[in-house]
C-alpha cells in the first residue's frame, strides 16, 4: 500500500537544541510494508519470534530511494487530521520522537492510508495489500508532476487521469465544450488555463479549488460568470482572471467579492456595463476591458488604484446635461429600512430576510455622501480623466482621449446640489 505526497520529518528534539526546522516538505512515496522474516528486528519493533511480523512505515524520496523505516506497532503517540480533507495530516511517533508531516496528498487516498496505519499501530491485520521493503524506482516519482501543458486535441488524456499533484494545468486548443470534471479533483491546482476552447458554462465546483490563483478562459463561448463562483473560496485565492474573447454581456454585482483580484482581462466581450461596485476591488492593479459596449463607467470606479488601464474601443456616450430624477417623498418603509441596514452595516442574508430583499440590498446605489439608496435617487453623469485612477492609460479612442463618462447616484436633492460643481 502506497501514498504519494510531500513529507517532512520533524524531530521534536530540535526546539530543545535551539534549532528550527526548515518548514518545507519533499516529494516522497510512503509505503506500508510487511517486514521480511529474515530482516533483523529494529530497536523497537522487530518481529515477534515465531509469529507474524507487523507492518512498518517506509518513506522514500528521490534523493533517498532506499528509504527510511519506522516501526508502527504501539509506536504512534497521536494523529493530527484536522486538515485531512485538504490532503494534510501529521503522525506523531514515540520512537524516534518525530512528527511525520504529510501534505499535498489525495484526500481520499490519505484517509485510507491513515486507517491502515492505525490498524498497524494496534497490531491488527491490515486488509490492504502490503508492499515490500525494496528501494522505490525513479518512475514512482513521476506521479509528482506539478505542471502539464496540452495544446492539441490528440494529446488530451482520455483513458487516464491527470496527476493529482498538478499545480499548473493548461489544456488549450483541445476543443473542450465543458470543463472536464477530472480537473476539479486536482486540489493542488494554482493555475488553470482553459483558453482557446468552446466552453459555454463554468461549473460552480471550480470554486472548490481552494488554492486556485490564476484562471484563464480566454477565447471560449462563455455567456456569463456565475454568482456561485463569485461567492466561492475563489474570494480568498483568485488573483488573476482572463475571460476575454467570450460573449459575456454583464458581470453580476457579486463579482466584486473577488477582492484578491490583481489582474483582470475582459477584452472583446459584449459588456454593456461593469459591476457598479467595482471600487471594492481594492487589490486590482491591471484592468483591460477593451472593445466592449460600455456606455459609461460606474461611480465607484473612482475608488480604484490601477497601474494599467485599457478601455479602448468602447461605445462611451456623451454625459447627459440633465439628471434623471427618481426621488420618492416621503420615503417608503422599504427604502428607509434598506438605507438604515446598509448605512449601519447590519448583517443580512437569505436565512434572515427574503431572497429578493437581499438582492435589493446587494444592488443598492451608493451616494457621494456615503449613504445608499434602493429606488429613490437622482442619477447624473460626468466625465472623468482616467489618469486619476491609473498610472498607465491606453487611449480611449483614436482621437487621443483619456476621459470617459461616469454615472453617479445621489440619495437626495441636497446631495445633488452640493455636487453640482462636479456634474458641470
mmCIF file of C-alpha atoms in Angstrom:
data_model
loop_
_atom_site.group_PDB
_atom_site.id
_atom_site.type_symbol
_atom_site.label_atom_id
_atom_site.label_comp_id
_atom_site.label_asym_id
_atom_site.label_seq_id
_atom_site.Cartn_x
_atom_site.Cartn_y
_atom_site.Cartn_z
ATOM 1 C CA UNK A 1 0.000 0.000 0.000
ATOM 2 C CA UNK A 2 1.488 3.328 -1.090
ATOM 3 C CA UNK A 3 0.777 7.043 -0.755
ATOM 4 C CA UNK A 4 2.299 9.792 -2.887
ATOM 5 C CA UNK A 5 2.612 13.150 -1.131
ATOM 6 C CA UNK A 6 5.052 15.640 0.309
ATOM 7 C CA UNK A 7 6.661 14.674 3.615
ATOM 8 C CA UNK A 8 8.586 16.500 6.290
ATOM 9 C CA UNK A 9 10.007 14.586 9.236
ATOM 10 C CA UNK A 10 10.301 16.950 12.203
ATOM 11 C CA UNK A 11 12.366 15.990 15.228
ATOM 12 C CA UNK A 12 10.772 17.065 18.495
ATOM 13 C CA UNK A 13 14.285 17.459 19.956
ATOM 14 C CA UNK A 14 15.089 20.397 17.670
ATOM 15 C CA UNK A 15 13.414 23.132 19.785
ATOM 16 C CA UNK A 16 15.314 21.939 22.866
ATOM 17 C CA UNK A 17 18.584 22.289 20.957
ATOM 18 C CA UNK A 18 17.756 25.792 19.797
ATOM 19 C CA UNK A 19 17.321 24.639 16.187
ATOM 20 C CA UNK A 20 14.406 25.316 13.871
ATOM 21 C CA UNK A 21 13.020 23.085 11.180
ATOM 22 C CA UNK A 22 13.017 24.393 7.604
ATOM 23 C CA UNK A 23 9.245 24.027 7.342
ATOM 24 C CA UNK A 24 9.097 22.560 3.824
ATOM 25 C CA UNK A 25 8.227 19.054 2.717
ATOM 26 C CA UNK A 26 9.843 16.997 -0.046
ATOM 27 C CA UNK A 27 8.209 14.696 -2.556
ATOM 28 C CA UNK A 28 8.055 11.185 -1.217
ATOM 29 C CA UNK A 29 6.468 7.776 -1.566
ATOM 30 C CA UNK A 30 5.094 6.316 1.668
ATOM 31 C CA UNK A 31 4.748 2.544 1.762
ATOM 32 C CA UNK A 32 3.050 0.393 4.355
ATOM 33 C CA UNK A 33 5.334 -2.641 4.311
ATOM 34 C CA UNK A 34 5.415 -6.113 5.752
ATOM 35 C CA UNK A 35 8.807 -6.603 7.338
ATOM 36 C CA UNK A 36 10.521 -9.591 5.753
ATOM 37 C CA UNK A 37 11.107 -12.549 8.131
ATOM 38 C CA UNK A 38 14.871 -12.507 7.589
ATOM 39 C CA UNK A 39 15.163 -8.783 8.333
ATOM 40 C CA UNK A 40 16.730 -8.240 11.754
ATOM 41 C CA UNK A 41 14.335 -6.535 14.141
ATOM 42 C CA UNK A 42 14.720 -2.809 14.729
ATOM 43 C CA UNK A 43 15.413 -1.269 18.138
ATOM 44 C CA UNK A 44 11.720 -1.149 18.965
ATOM 45 C CA UNK A 45 9.513 -3.410 16.963
ATOM 46 C CA UNK A 46 11.381 -6.098 15.049
ATOM 47 C CA UNK A 47 9.124 -9.105 14.647
ATOM 48 C CA UNK A 48 7.572 -11.343 17.205
ATOM 49 C CA UNK A 49 9.544 -14.588 17.454
ATOM 50 C CA UNK A 50 7.828 -17.408 15.700
ATOM 51 C CA UNK A 51 4.941 -15.144 14.721
ATOM 52 C CA UNK A 52 3.743 -12.758 12.062
ATOM 53 C CA UNK A 53 5.884 -9.686 11.522
ATOM 54 C CA UNK A 54 3.992 -6.382 11.971
ATOM 55 C CA UNK A 55 3.699 -3.689 9.321
ATOM 56 C CA UNK A 56 6.060 -0.722 9.252
ATOM 57 C CA UNK A 57 6.133 2.672 7.532
ATOM 58 C CA UNK A 58 8.686 3.111 4.773
ATOM 59 C CA UNK A 59 9.448 6.624 3.453
ATOM 60 C CA UNK A 60 11.388 7.027 0.192
ATOM 61 C CA UNK A 61 12.429 10.260 -1.526
ATOM 62 C CA UNK A 62 14.100 10.994 -4.836
ATOM 63 C CA UNK A 63 17.411 11.551 -3.032
ATOM 64 C CA UNK A 64 16.967 8.540 -0.751
ATOM 65 C CA UNK A 65 15.274 5.813 -2.783
ATOM 66 C CA UNK A 66 16.397 3.154 -0.290
ATOM 67 C CA UNK A 67 14.166 4.874 2.203
ATOM 68 C CA UNK A 68 13.805 5.101 5.976
ATOM 69 C CA UNK A 69 11.801 2.606 8.009
ATOM 70 C CA UNK A 70 9.624 3.478 11.024
ATOM 71 C CA UNK A 71 8.005 0.886 13.259
ATOM 72 C CA UNK A 72 4.277 1.347 13.842
ATOM 73 C CA UNK A 73 3.056 -1.254 16.343
ATOM 74 C CA UNK A 74 2.218 0.580 19.593
ATOM 75 C CA UNK A 75 4.541 3.348 18.450
ATOM 76 C CA UNK A 76 2.127 6.141 17.485
ATOM 77 C CA UNK A 77 1.521 8.814 20.087
ATOM 78 C CA UNK A 78 -1.072 10.872 18.192
ATOM 79 C CA UNK A 79 -2.724 11.545 14.824
ATOM 80 C CA UNK A 80 -3.435 15.109 13.660
ATOM 81 C CA UNK A 81 -6.121 15.017 10.967
ATOM 82 C CA UNK A 82 -7.927 18.368 11.187
ATOM 83 C CA UNK A 83 -6.949 19.244 7.593
ATOM 84 C CA UNK A 84 -7.180 15.749 6.105
ATOM 85 C CA UNK A 85 -9.747 16.970 3.539
ATOM 86 C CA UNK A 86 -7.055 19.323 2.241
ATOM 87 C CA UNK A 87 -4.587 16.435 1.878
ATOM 88 C CA UNK A 88 -2.707 17.224 5.113
ATOM 89 C CA UNK A 89 -2.070 15.165 8.246
ATOM 90 C CA UNK A 90 0.619 14.508 10.860
ATOM 91 C CA UNK A 91 1.598 11.235 12.526
ATOM 92 C CA UNK A 92 3.479 11.642 15.820
ATOM 93 C CA UNK A 93 5.747 8.717 16.713
ATOM 94 C CA UNK A 94 7.072 7.773 20.131
ATOM 95 C CA UNK A 95 10.416 6.356 18.957
ATOM 96 C CA UNK A 96 12.137 8.050 17.345
ATOM 97 C CA UNK A 97 10.429 11.216 18.712
ATOM 98 C CA UNK A 98 9.446 12.710 15.357
ATOM 99 C CA UNK A 99 6.376 14.176 13.675
ATOM 100 C CA UNK A 100 5.798 12.879 10.140
ATOM 101 C CA UNK A 101 4.031 15.774 8.397
ATOM 102 C CA UNK A 102 2.154 14.872 5.211
ATOM 103 C CA UNK A 103 0.846 17.378 2.666
ATOM 104 C CA UNK A 104 -0.342 17.641 -0.950
ATOM 105 C CA UNK A 105 -1.848 14.171 -0.785
ATOM 106 C CA UNK A 106 -5.031 12.981 -2.415
ATOM 107 C CA UNK A 107 -7.530 13.329 0.440
ATOM 108 C CA UNK A 108 -9.326 10.003 -0.113
ATOM 109 C CA UNK A 109 -6.025 8.120 -0.508
ATOM 110 C CA UNK A 110 -4.702 9.819 2.614
ATOM 111 C CA UNK A 111 -7.724 8.761 4.664
ATOM 112 C CA UNK A 112 -7.361 5.141 3.530
ATOM 113 C CA UNK A 113 -3.639 5.165 4.255
ATOM 114 C CA UNK A 114 -4.130 6.609 7.757
ATOM 115 C CA UNK A 115 -6.780 3.989 8.509
ATOM 116 C CA UNK A 116 -4.292 1.258 7.609
ATOM 117 C CA UNK A 117 -1.596 2.922 9.734
ATOM 118 C CA UNK A 118 -3.978 2.943 12.719
ATOM 119 C CA UNK A 119 -4.573 -0.778 12.310
ATOM 120 C CA UNK A 120 -0.825 -1.401 12.125
ATOM 121 C CA UNK A 121 -0.346 0.641 15.304
ATOM 122 C CA UNK A 122 -2.878 -1.547 17.116
ATOM 123 C CA UNK A 123 -1.250 -4.704 15.810
ATOM 124 C CA UNK A 124 -4.318 -5.641 13.770
ATOM 125 C CA UNK A 125 -4.316 -7.171 10.305
ATOM 126 C CA UNK A 126 -4.211 -4.611 7.504
ATOM 127 C CA UNK A 127 -6.733 -5.507 4.822
ATOM 128 C CA UNK A 128 -4.913 -3.655 2.032
ATOM 129 C CA UNK A 129 -2.005 -5.449 0.325
ATOM 130 C CA UNK A 130 1.334 -4.514 1.905
ATOM 131 C CA UNK A 131 4.416 -3.504 -0.066
ATOM 132 C CA UNK A 132 7.870 -4.995 0.289
ATOM 133 C CA UNK A 133 10.910 -3.296 1.812
ATOM 134 C CA UNK A 134 12.604 -2.557 -1.503
ATOM 135 C CA UNK A 135 14.024 0.704 -2.910
ATOM 136 C CA UNK A 136 11.485 2.796 -4.828
ATOM 137 C CA UNK A 137 12.028 3.212 -8.569
ATOM 138 C CA UNK A 138 12.549 6.660 -10.075
ATOM 139 C CA UNK A 139 9.400 6.175 -12.185
ATOM 140 C CA UNK A 140 7.338 6.274 -8.991
ATOM 141 C CA UNK A 141 8.234 9.944 -8.540
ATOM 142 C CA UNK A 142 6.930 10.909 -11.965
ATOM 143 C CA UNK A 143 3.488 10.905 -10.388
ATOM 144 C CA UNK A 144 4.550 14.107 -8.641
ATOM 145 C CA UNK A 145 4.321 16.085 -11.845
ATOM 146 C CA UNK A 146 3.291 19.661 -10.983
ATOM 147 C CA UNK A 147 2.883 21.135 -14.475
ATOM 148 C CA UNK A 148 1.160 19.799 -17.574
ATOM 149 C CA UNK A 149 0.694 21.675 -20.863
ATOM 150 C CA UNK A 150 -1.599 20.227 -23.559
ATOM 151 C CA UNK A 151 -2.073 22.253 -26.743
ATOM 152 C CA UNK A 152 -3.800 19.842 -29.110
ATOM 153 C CA UNK A 153 -6.777 17.519 -29.072
ATOM 154 C CA UNK A 154 -4.681 14.450 -29.934
ATOM 155 C CA UNK A 155 -2.568 14.887 -26.777
ATOM 156 C CA UNK A 156 -5.572 15.217 -24.449
ATOM 157 C CA UNK A 157 -5.707 12.279 -21.970
ATOM 158 C CA UNK A 158 -8.928 10.302 -22.302
ATOM 159 C CA UNK A 159 -8.065 6.949 -20.742
ATOM 160 C CA UNK A 160 -6.061 8.077 -17.709
ATOM 161 C CA UNK A 161 -6.449 10.687 -15.009
ATOM 162 C CA UNK A 162 -4.434 13.847 -14.597
ATOM 163 C CA UNK A 163 -1.646 13.545 -11.978
ATOM 164 C CA UNK A 164 -3.316 14.627 -8.742
ATOM 165 C CA UNK A 165 -0.212 16.626 -7.733
ATOM 166 C CA UNK A 166 -0.622 19.119 -10.611
ATOM 167 C CA UNK A 167 -0.334 22.767 -9.670
ATOM 168 C CA UNK A 168 -0.383 24.166 -13.218
ATOM 169 C CA UNK A 169 -2.629 22.707 -15.913
ATOM 170 C CA UNK A 170 -3.045 24.091 -19.419
ATOM 171 C CA UNK A 171 -5.387 22.479 -21.943
ATOM 172 C CA UNK A 172 -5.659 24.854 -24.909
ATOM 173 C CA UNK A 173 -6.909 24.174 -28.457
ATOM 174 C CA UNK A 174 -8.426 20.869 -27.293
ATOM 175 C CA UNK A 175 -11.989 21.541 -28.474
ATOM 176 C CA UNK A 176 -13.439 21.270 -24.965
ATOM 177 C CA UNK A 177 -17.127 22.206 -24.758
ATOM 178 C CA UNK A 178 -17.237 21.867 -20.978
ATOM 179 C CA UNK A 179 -14.812 21.760 -18.070
ATOM 180 C CA UNK A 180 -13.528 18.221 -17.525
ATOM 181 C CA UNK A 181 -14.711 17.150 -14.068
ATOM 182 C CA UNK A 182 -11.417 15.303 -13.544
ATOM 183 C CA UNK A 183 -9.729 18.712 -13.363
ATOM 184 C CA UNK A 184 -11.884 19.647 -10.398
ATOM 185 C CA UNK A 185 -10.323 16.814 -8.381
ATOM 186 C CA UNK A 186 -6.879 18.439 -8.645
ATOM 187 C CA UNK A 187 -6.995 20.088 -5.245
ATOM 188 C CA UNK A 188 -3.443 21.485 -5.520
ATOM 189 C CA UNK A 189 -4.143 23.496 -8.675
ATOM 190 C CA UNK A 190 -2.871 27.057 -8.560
ATOM 191 C CA UNK A 191 -3.087 27.855 -12.271
ATOM 192 C CA UNK A 192 -5.753 26.565 -14.665
ATOM 193 C CA UNK A 193 -5.565 27.570 -18.332
ATOM 194 C CA UNK A 194 -8.555 26.524 -20.476
ATOM 195 C CA UNK A 195 -8.050 29.135 -23.183
ATOM 196 C CA UNK A 196 -8.940 28.621 -26.864
ATOM 197 C CA UNK A 197 -11.696 26.049 -26.389
ATOM 198 C CA UNK A 198 -15.508 26.069 -26.834
ATOM 199 C CA UNK A 199 -16.621 26.131 -23.186
ATOM 200 C CA UNK A 200 -20.066 27.688 -22.742
ATOM 201 C CA UNK A 201 -20.612 27.357 -18.995
ATOM 202 C CA UNK A 202 -18.481 27.087 -15.878
ATOM 203 C CA UNK A 203 -19.379 24.580 -13.155
ATOM 204 C CA UNK A 204 -19.759 26.047 -9.673
ATOM 205 C CA UNK A 205 -17.383 23.352 -8.396
ATOM 206 C CA UNK A 206 -14.434 25.304 -9.814
ATOM 207 C CA UNK A 207 -14.879 27.232 -6.585
ATOM 208 C CA UNK A 208 -13.782 24.107 -4.691
ATOM 209 C CA UNK A 209 -10.204 24.545 -5.947
ATOM 210 C CA UNK A 210 -9.133 26.315 -2.771
ATOM 211 C CA UNK A 211 -5.608 27.184 -3.954
ATOM 212 C CA UNK A 212 -6.528 28.443 -7.431
ATOM 213 C CA UNK A 213 -4.773 31.759 -8.092
ATOM 214 C CA UNK A 214 -4.896 32.063 -11.894
ATOM 215 C CA UNK A 215 -7.809 31.177 -14.175
ATOM 216 C CA UNK A 216 -7.509 31.705 -17.941
ATOM 217 C CA UNK A 217 -10.675 31.278 -20.021
ATOM 218 C CA UNK A 218 -9.631 33.430 -22.955
ATOM 219 C CA UNK A 219 -11.308 32.674 -26.298
ATOM 220 C CA UNK A 220 -14.239 30.470 -25.306
ATOM 221 C CA UNK A 221 -18.037 30.743 -25.668
ATOM 222 C CA UNK A 222 -18.928 31.898 -22.144
ATOM 223 C CA UNK A 223 -22.082 33.982 -21.802
ATOM 224 C CA UNK A 224 -21.939 34.592 -18.065
ATOM 225 C CA UNK A 225 -19.851 34.364 -14.901
ATOM 226 C CA UNK A 226 -21.992 32.792 -12.193
ATOM 227 C CA UNK A 227 -22.819 34.241 -8.781
ATOM 228 C CA UNK A 228 -21.873 30.891 -7.215
ATOM 229 C CA UNK A 229 -18.272 31.289 -8.390
ATOM 230 C CA UNK A 230 -18.162 34.845 -7.033
ATOM 231 C CA UNK A 231 -19.235 33.587 -3.617
ATOM 232 C CA UNK A 232 -16.957 30.527 -3.520
ATOM 233 C CA UNK A 233 -13.494 30.092 -1.997
ATOM 234 C CA UNK A 234 -12.169 31.958 -5.044
ATOM 235 C CA UNK A 235 -12.853 35.067 -2.967
ATOM 236 C CA UNK A 236 -9.742 34.249 -0.943
ATOM 237 C CA UNK A 237 -7.456 32.797 -3.615
ATOM 238 C CA UNK A 238 -8.107 34.107 -7.143
ATOM 239 C CA UNK A 239 -5.612 36.790 -8.181
ATOM 240 C CA UNK A 240 -5.683 36.628 -11.978
ATOM 241 C CA UNK A 241 -8.710 36.152 -14.234
ATOM 242 C CA UNK A 242 -8.778 36.274 -18.027
ATOM 243 C CA UNK A 243 -12.242 35.947 -19.599
ATOM 244 C CA UNK A 244 -11.505 37.952 -22.734
ATOM 245 C CA UNK A 245 -12.856 36.921 -26.161
ATOM 246 C CA UNK A 246 -16.147 35.488 -24.885
ATOM 247 C CA UNK A 247 -19.805 36.522 -25.173
ATOM 248 C CA UNK A 248 -20.391 37.985 -21.728
ATOM 249 C CA UNK A 249 -22.823 40.919 -21.603
ATOM 250 C CA UNK A 250 -22.710 41.676 -17.888
ATOM 251 C CA UNK A 251 -20.993 40.564 -14.701
ATOM 252 C CA UNK A 252 -23.022 40.081 -11.513
ATOM 253 C CA UNK A 253 -22.684 42.619 -8.726
ATOM 254 C CA UNK A 254 -21.273 39.775 -6.577
ATOM 255 C CA UNK A 255 -18.266 39.680 -8.921
ATOM 256 C CA UNK A 256 -16.759 42.437 -6.783
ATOM 257 C CA UNK A 257 -16.498 39.967 -3.892
ATOM 258 C CA UNK A 258 -13.412 38.515 -5.631
ATOM 259 C CA UNK A 259 -11.352 41.041 -3.699
ATOM 260 C CA UNK A 260 -7.977 39.344 -4.111
ATOM 261 C CA UNK A 261 -8.008 40.033 -7.862
ATOM 262 C CA UNK A 262 -4.897 41.818 -9.109
ATOM 263 C CA UNK A 263 -5.116 41.105 -12.844
ATOM 264 C CA UNK A 264 -8.423 41.202 -14.793
ATOM 265 C CA UNK A 265 -8.890 40.897 -18.575
ATOM 266 C CA UNK A 266 -12.363 41.447 -20.061
ATOM 267 C CA UNK A 267 -11.444 42.394 -23.637
ATOM 268 C CA UNK A 268 -13.568 41.507 -26.680
ATOM 269 C CA UNK A 269 -16.800 40.616 -24.910
ATOM 270 C CA UNK A 270 -20.244 42.210 -25.236
ATOM 271 C CA UNK A 271 -20.209 44.026 -21.883
ATOM 272 C CA UNK A 272 -22.820 46.755 -21.640
ATOM 273 C CA UNK A 273 -21.841 47.632 -18.064
ATOM 274 C CA UNK A 274 -19.290 46.941 -15.363
ATOM 275 C CA UNK A 275 -20.388 45.955 -11.837
ATOM 276 C CA UNK A 276 -21.229 49.233 -10.125
ATOM 277 C CA UNK A 277 -19.304 48.157 -7.011
ATOM 278 C CA UNK A 278 -16.017 47.926 -8.925
ATOM 279 C CA UNK A 279 -14.404 50.158 -6.309
ATOM 280 C CA UNK A 280 -14.429 47.219 -3.867
ATOM 281 C CA UNK A 281 -11.657 45.521 -5.883
ATOM 282 C CA UNK A 282 -9.030 47.334 -3.840
ATOM 283 C CA UNK A 283 -6.166 44.998 -4.862
ATOM 284 C CA UNK A 284 -6.816 45.336 -8.605
ATOM 285 C CA UNK A 285 -3.793 46.733 -10.468
ATOM 286 C CA UNK A 286 -4.311 45.621 -14.104
ATOM 287 C CA UNK A 287 -7.674 46.085 -15.832
ATOM 288 C CA UNK A 288 -8.313 45.639 -19.539
ATOM 289 C CA UNK A 289 -11.855 45.862 -20.918
ATOM 290 C CA UNK A 290 -11.165 46.986 -24.488
ATOM 291 C CA UNK A 291 -13.572 46.508 -27.392
ATOM 292 C CA UNK A 292 -16.793 46.077 -25.448
ATOM 293 C CA UNK A 293 -20.048 48.064 -25.496
ATOM 294 C CA UNK A 294 -19.662 50.113 -22.322
ATOM 295 C CA UNK A 295 -21.690 53.376 -22.477
ATOM 296 C CA UNK A 296 -20.310 54.621 -19.147
ATOM 297 C CA UNK A 297 -18.354 53.608 -16.029
ATOM 298 C CA UNK A 298 -19.875 53.046 -12.568
ATOM 299 C CA UNK A 299 -19.418 55.758 -9.943
ATOM 300 C CA UNK A 300 -17.277 53.550 -7.650
ATOM 301 C CA UNK A 301 -14.768 53.197 -10.493
ATOM 302 C CA UNK A 302 -13.188 56.319 -8.991
ATOM 303 C CA UNK A 303 -12.095 54.280 -5.961
ATOM 304 C CA UNK A 304 -9.747 52.064 -7.975
ATOM 305 C CA UNK A 305 -5.978 52.466 -7.872
ATOM 306 C CA UNK A 306 -4.563 50.854 -11.019
ATOM 307 C CA UNK A 307 -1.173 50.577 -12.629
ATOM 308 C CA UNK A 308 -2.586 49.805 -16.095
ATOM 309 C CA UNK A 309 -5.995 50.521 -17.654
ATOM 310 C CA UNK A 310 -7.229 49.794 -21.188
ATOM 311 C CA UNK A 311 -10.774 50.786 -22.213
ATOM 312 C CA UNK A 312 -10.108 51.357 -25.907
ATOM 313 C CA UNK A 313 -12.901 50.753 -28.400
ATOM 314 C CA UNK A 314 -15.955 51.089 -26.133
ATOM 315 C CA UNK A 315 -19.105 52.962 -27.149
ATOM 316 C CA UNK A 316 -18.881 55.626 -24.461
ATOM 317 C CA UNK A 317 -21.759 58.120 -24.556
ATOM 318 C CA UNK A 318 -21.580 61.851 -24.030
ATOM 319 C CA UNK A 319 -22.565 62.884 -20.464
ATOM 320 C CA UNK A 320 -26.207 63.906 -20.193
ATOM 321 C CA UNK A 321 -26.783 67.537 -19.263
ATOM 322 C CA UNK A 322 -29.914 66.929 -17.206
ATOM 323 C CA UNK A 323 -30.086 64.374 -14.393
ATOM 324 C CA UNK A 324 -32.588 61.546 -14.179
ATOM 325 C CA UNK A 325 -34.715 62.006 -11.049
ATOM 326 C CA UNK A 326 -36.319 59.049 -9.248
ATOM 327 C CA UNK A 327 -36.861 60.652 -5.845
ATOM 328 C CA UNK A 328 -39.741 59.480 -3.650
ATOM 329 C CA UNK A 329 -41.125 61.780 -0.970
ATOM 330 C CA UNK A 330 -41.724 60.639 1.636
ATOM 331 C CA UNK A 331 -39.500 57.575 1.527
ATOM 332 C CA UNK A 332 -41.244 54.215 1.521
ATOM 333 C CA UNK A 333 -40.800 51.982 4.554
ATOM 334 C CA UNK A 334 -38.784 49.560 2.389
ATOM 335 C CA UNK A 335 -36.433 52.309 1.200
ATOM 336 C CA UNK A 336 -35.956 53.746 4.679
ATOM 337 C CA UNK A 337 -35.291 50.324 6.222
ATOM 338 C CA UNK A 338 -32.843 49.365 3.484
ATOM 339 C CA UNK A 339 -30.875 52.598 3.899
ATOM 340 C CA UNK A 340 -30.664 52.037 7.660
ATOM 341 C CA UNK A 341 -29.429 48.442 7.259
ATOM 342 C CA UNK A 342 -26.742 49.425 4.759
ATOM 343 C CA UNK A 343 -25.581 52.599 6.479
ATOM 344 C CA UNK A 344 -25.203 50.838 9.831
ATOM 345 C CA UNK A 345 -23.717 47.723 8.193
ATOM 346 C CA UNK A 346 -26.264 45.420 9.785
ATOM 347 C CA UNK A 347 -25.639 41.798 8.634
ATOM 348 C CA UNK A 348 -28.321 40.257 6.454
ATOM 349 C CA UNK A 349 -28.846 37.101 4.453
ATOM 350 C CA UNK A 350 -31.483 34.900 2.841
ATOM 351 C CA UNK A 351 -31.732 32.952 6.114
ATOM 352 C CA UNK A 352 -32.946 36.166 7.823
ATOM 353 C CA UNK A 353 -34.955 38.051 5.181
ATOM 354 C CA UNK A 354 -36.499 37.034 1.817
ATOM 355 C CA UNK A 355 -34.033 36.461 -1.026
ATOM 356 C CA UNK A 356 -35.445 39.253 -3.227
ATOM 357 C CA UNK A 357 -34.795 41.753 -0.431
ATOM 358 C CA UNK A 358 -31.193 40.549 -0.245
ATOM 359 C CA UNK A 359 -30.896 41.214 -3.964
ATOM 360 C CA UNK A 360 -32.209 44.760 -3.463
ATOM 361 C CA UNK A 361 -29.629 45.371 -0.748
ATOM 362 C CA UNK A 362 -26.823 43.847 -2.845
ATOM 363 C CA UNK A 363 -27.626 46.177 -5.739
ATOM 364 C CA UNK A 364 -28.082 49.344 -3.672
ATOM 365 C CA UNK A 365 -26.621 52.516 -5.179
ATOM 366 C CA UNK A 366 -24.023 54.432 -3.177
ATOM 367 C CA UNK A 367 -24.247 58.190 -2.871
ATOM 368 C CA UNK A 368 -21.296 60.573 -2.688
ATOM 369 C CA UNK A 369 -22.252 61.215 0.950
ATOM 370 C CA UNK A 370 -21.640 57.559 1.871
ATOM 371 C CA UNK A 371 -25.307 56.608 2.202
ATOM 372 C CA UNK A 372 -27.223 54.225 -0.029
ATOM 373 C CA UNK A 373 -30.484 54.173 -1.963
ATOM 374 C CA UNK A 374 -32.623 51.440 -3.481
ATOM 375 C CA UNK A 375 -35.247 53.071 -5.694
ATOM 376 C CA UNK A 376 -35.202 56.722 -4.575
ATOM 377 C CA UNK A 377 -32.258 58.556 -6.132
ATOM 378 C CA UNK A 378 -31.001 61.098 -8.659
ATOM 379 C CA UNK A 379 -28.821 59.814 -11.468
ATOM 380 C CA UNK A 380 -26.239 62.110 -13.042
ATOM 381 C CA UNK A 381 -23.352 61.721 -15.461
ATOM 382 C CA UNK A 382 -19.962 63.383 -15.528
ATOM 383 C CA UNK A 383 -16.608 62.921 -17.242
ATOM 384 C CA UNK A 384 -13.533 61.506 -15.509
ATOM 385 C CA UNK A 385 -9.914 61.603 -16.607
ATOM 386 C CA UNK A 386 -8.757 58.006 -16.347
ATOM 387 C CA UNK A 387 -5.292 59.090 -15.242
ATOM 388 C CA UNK A 388 -6.898 59.825 -11.864
ATOM 389 C CA UNK A 389 -7.271 56.073 -11.236
ATOM 390 C CA UNK A 390 -4.436 54.561 -13.302
ATOM 391 C CA UNK A 391 -0.743 55.254 -13.841
ATOM 392 C CA UNK A 392 -0.736 53.975 -17.433
ATOM 393 C CA UNK A 393 -3.838 54.549 -19.577
ATOM 394 C CA UNK A 394 -4.416 53.279 -23.107
ATOM 395 C CA UNK A 395 -6.208 55.924 -25.201
ATOM 396 C CA UNK A 396 -9.976 55.558 -25.109
ATOM 397 C CA UNK A 397 -10.336 56.411 -28.799
ATOM 398 C CA UNK A 398 -8.333 57.284 -31.875
ATOM 399 C CA UNK A 399 -8.570 60.981 -31.031
ATOM 400 C CA UNK A 400 -6.112 60.705 -28.136
ATOM 401 C CA UNK A 401 -8.710 60.918 -25.378
ATOM 402 C CA UNK A 402 -8.219 59.599 -21.861
ATOM 403 C CA UNK A 403 -11.610 60.630 -20.481
ATOM 404 C CA UNK A 404 -14.703 58.509 -20.007
ATOM 405 C CA UNK A 405 -18.256 59.171 -18.754
ATOM 406 C CA UNK A 406 -19.051 58.101 -15.195
ATOM 407 C CA UNK A 407 -22.537 57.618 -13.837
ATOM 408 C CA UNK A 408 -23.220 58.820 -10.268
ATOM 409 C CA UNK A 409 -26.122 58.436 -7.867
ATOM 410 C CA UNK A 410 -27.390 60.825 -5.176
ATOM 411 C CA UNK A 411 -29.691 59.832 -2.347
ATOM 412 C CA UNK A 412 -31.294 63.296 -2.022
ATOM 413 C CA UNK A 413 -31.665 66.650 -3.723
ATOM 414 C CA UNK A 414 -29.285 68.185 -1.168
ATOM 415 C CA UNK A 415 -26.510 65.763 -2.137
ATOM 416 C CA UNK A 416 -27.079 66.517 -5.798
ATOM 417 C CA UNK A 417 -26.971 70.298 -5.289
ATOM 418 C CA UNK A 418 -23.777 70.032 -3.206
ATOM 419 C CA UNK A 419 -22.175 68.094 -6.059
ATOM 420 C CA UNK A 420 -23.303 70.371 -8.902
ATOM 421 C CA UNK A 421 -19.755 71.606 -9.483
ATOM 422 C CA UNK A 422 -18.667 68.049 -10.170
ATOM 423 C CA UNK A 423 -21.507 67.455 -12.635
ATOM 424 C CA UNK A 424 -20.990 70.561 -14.751
#
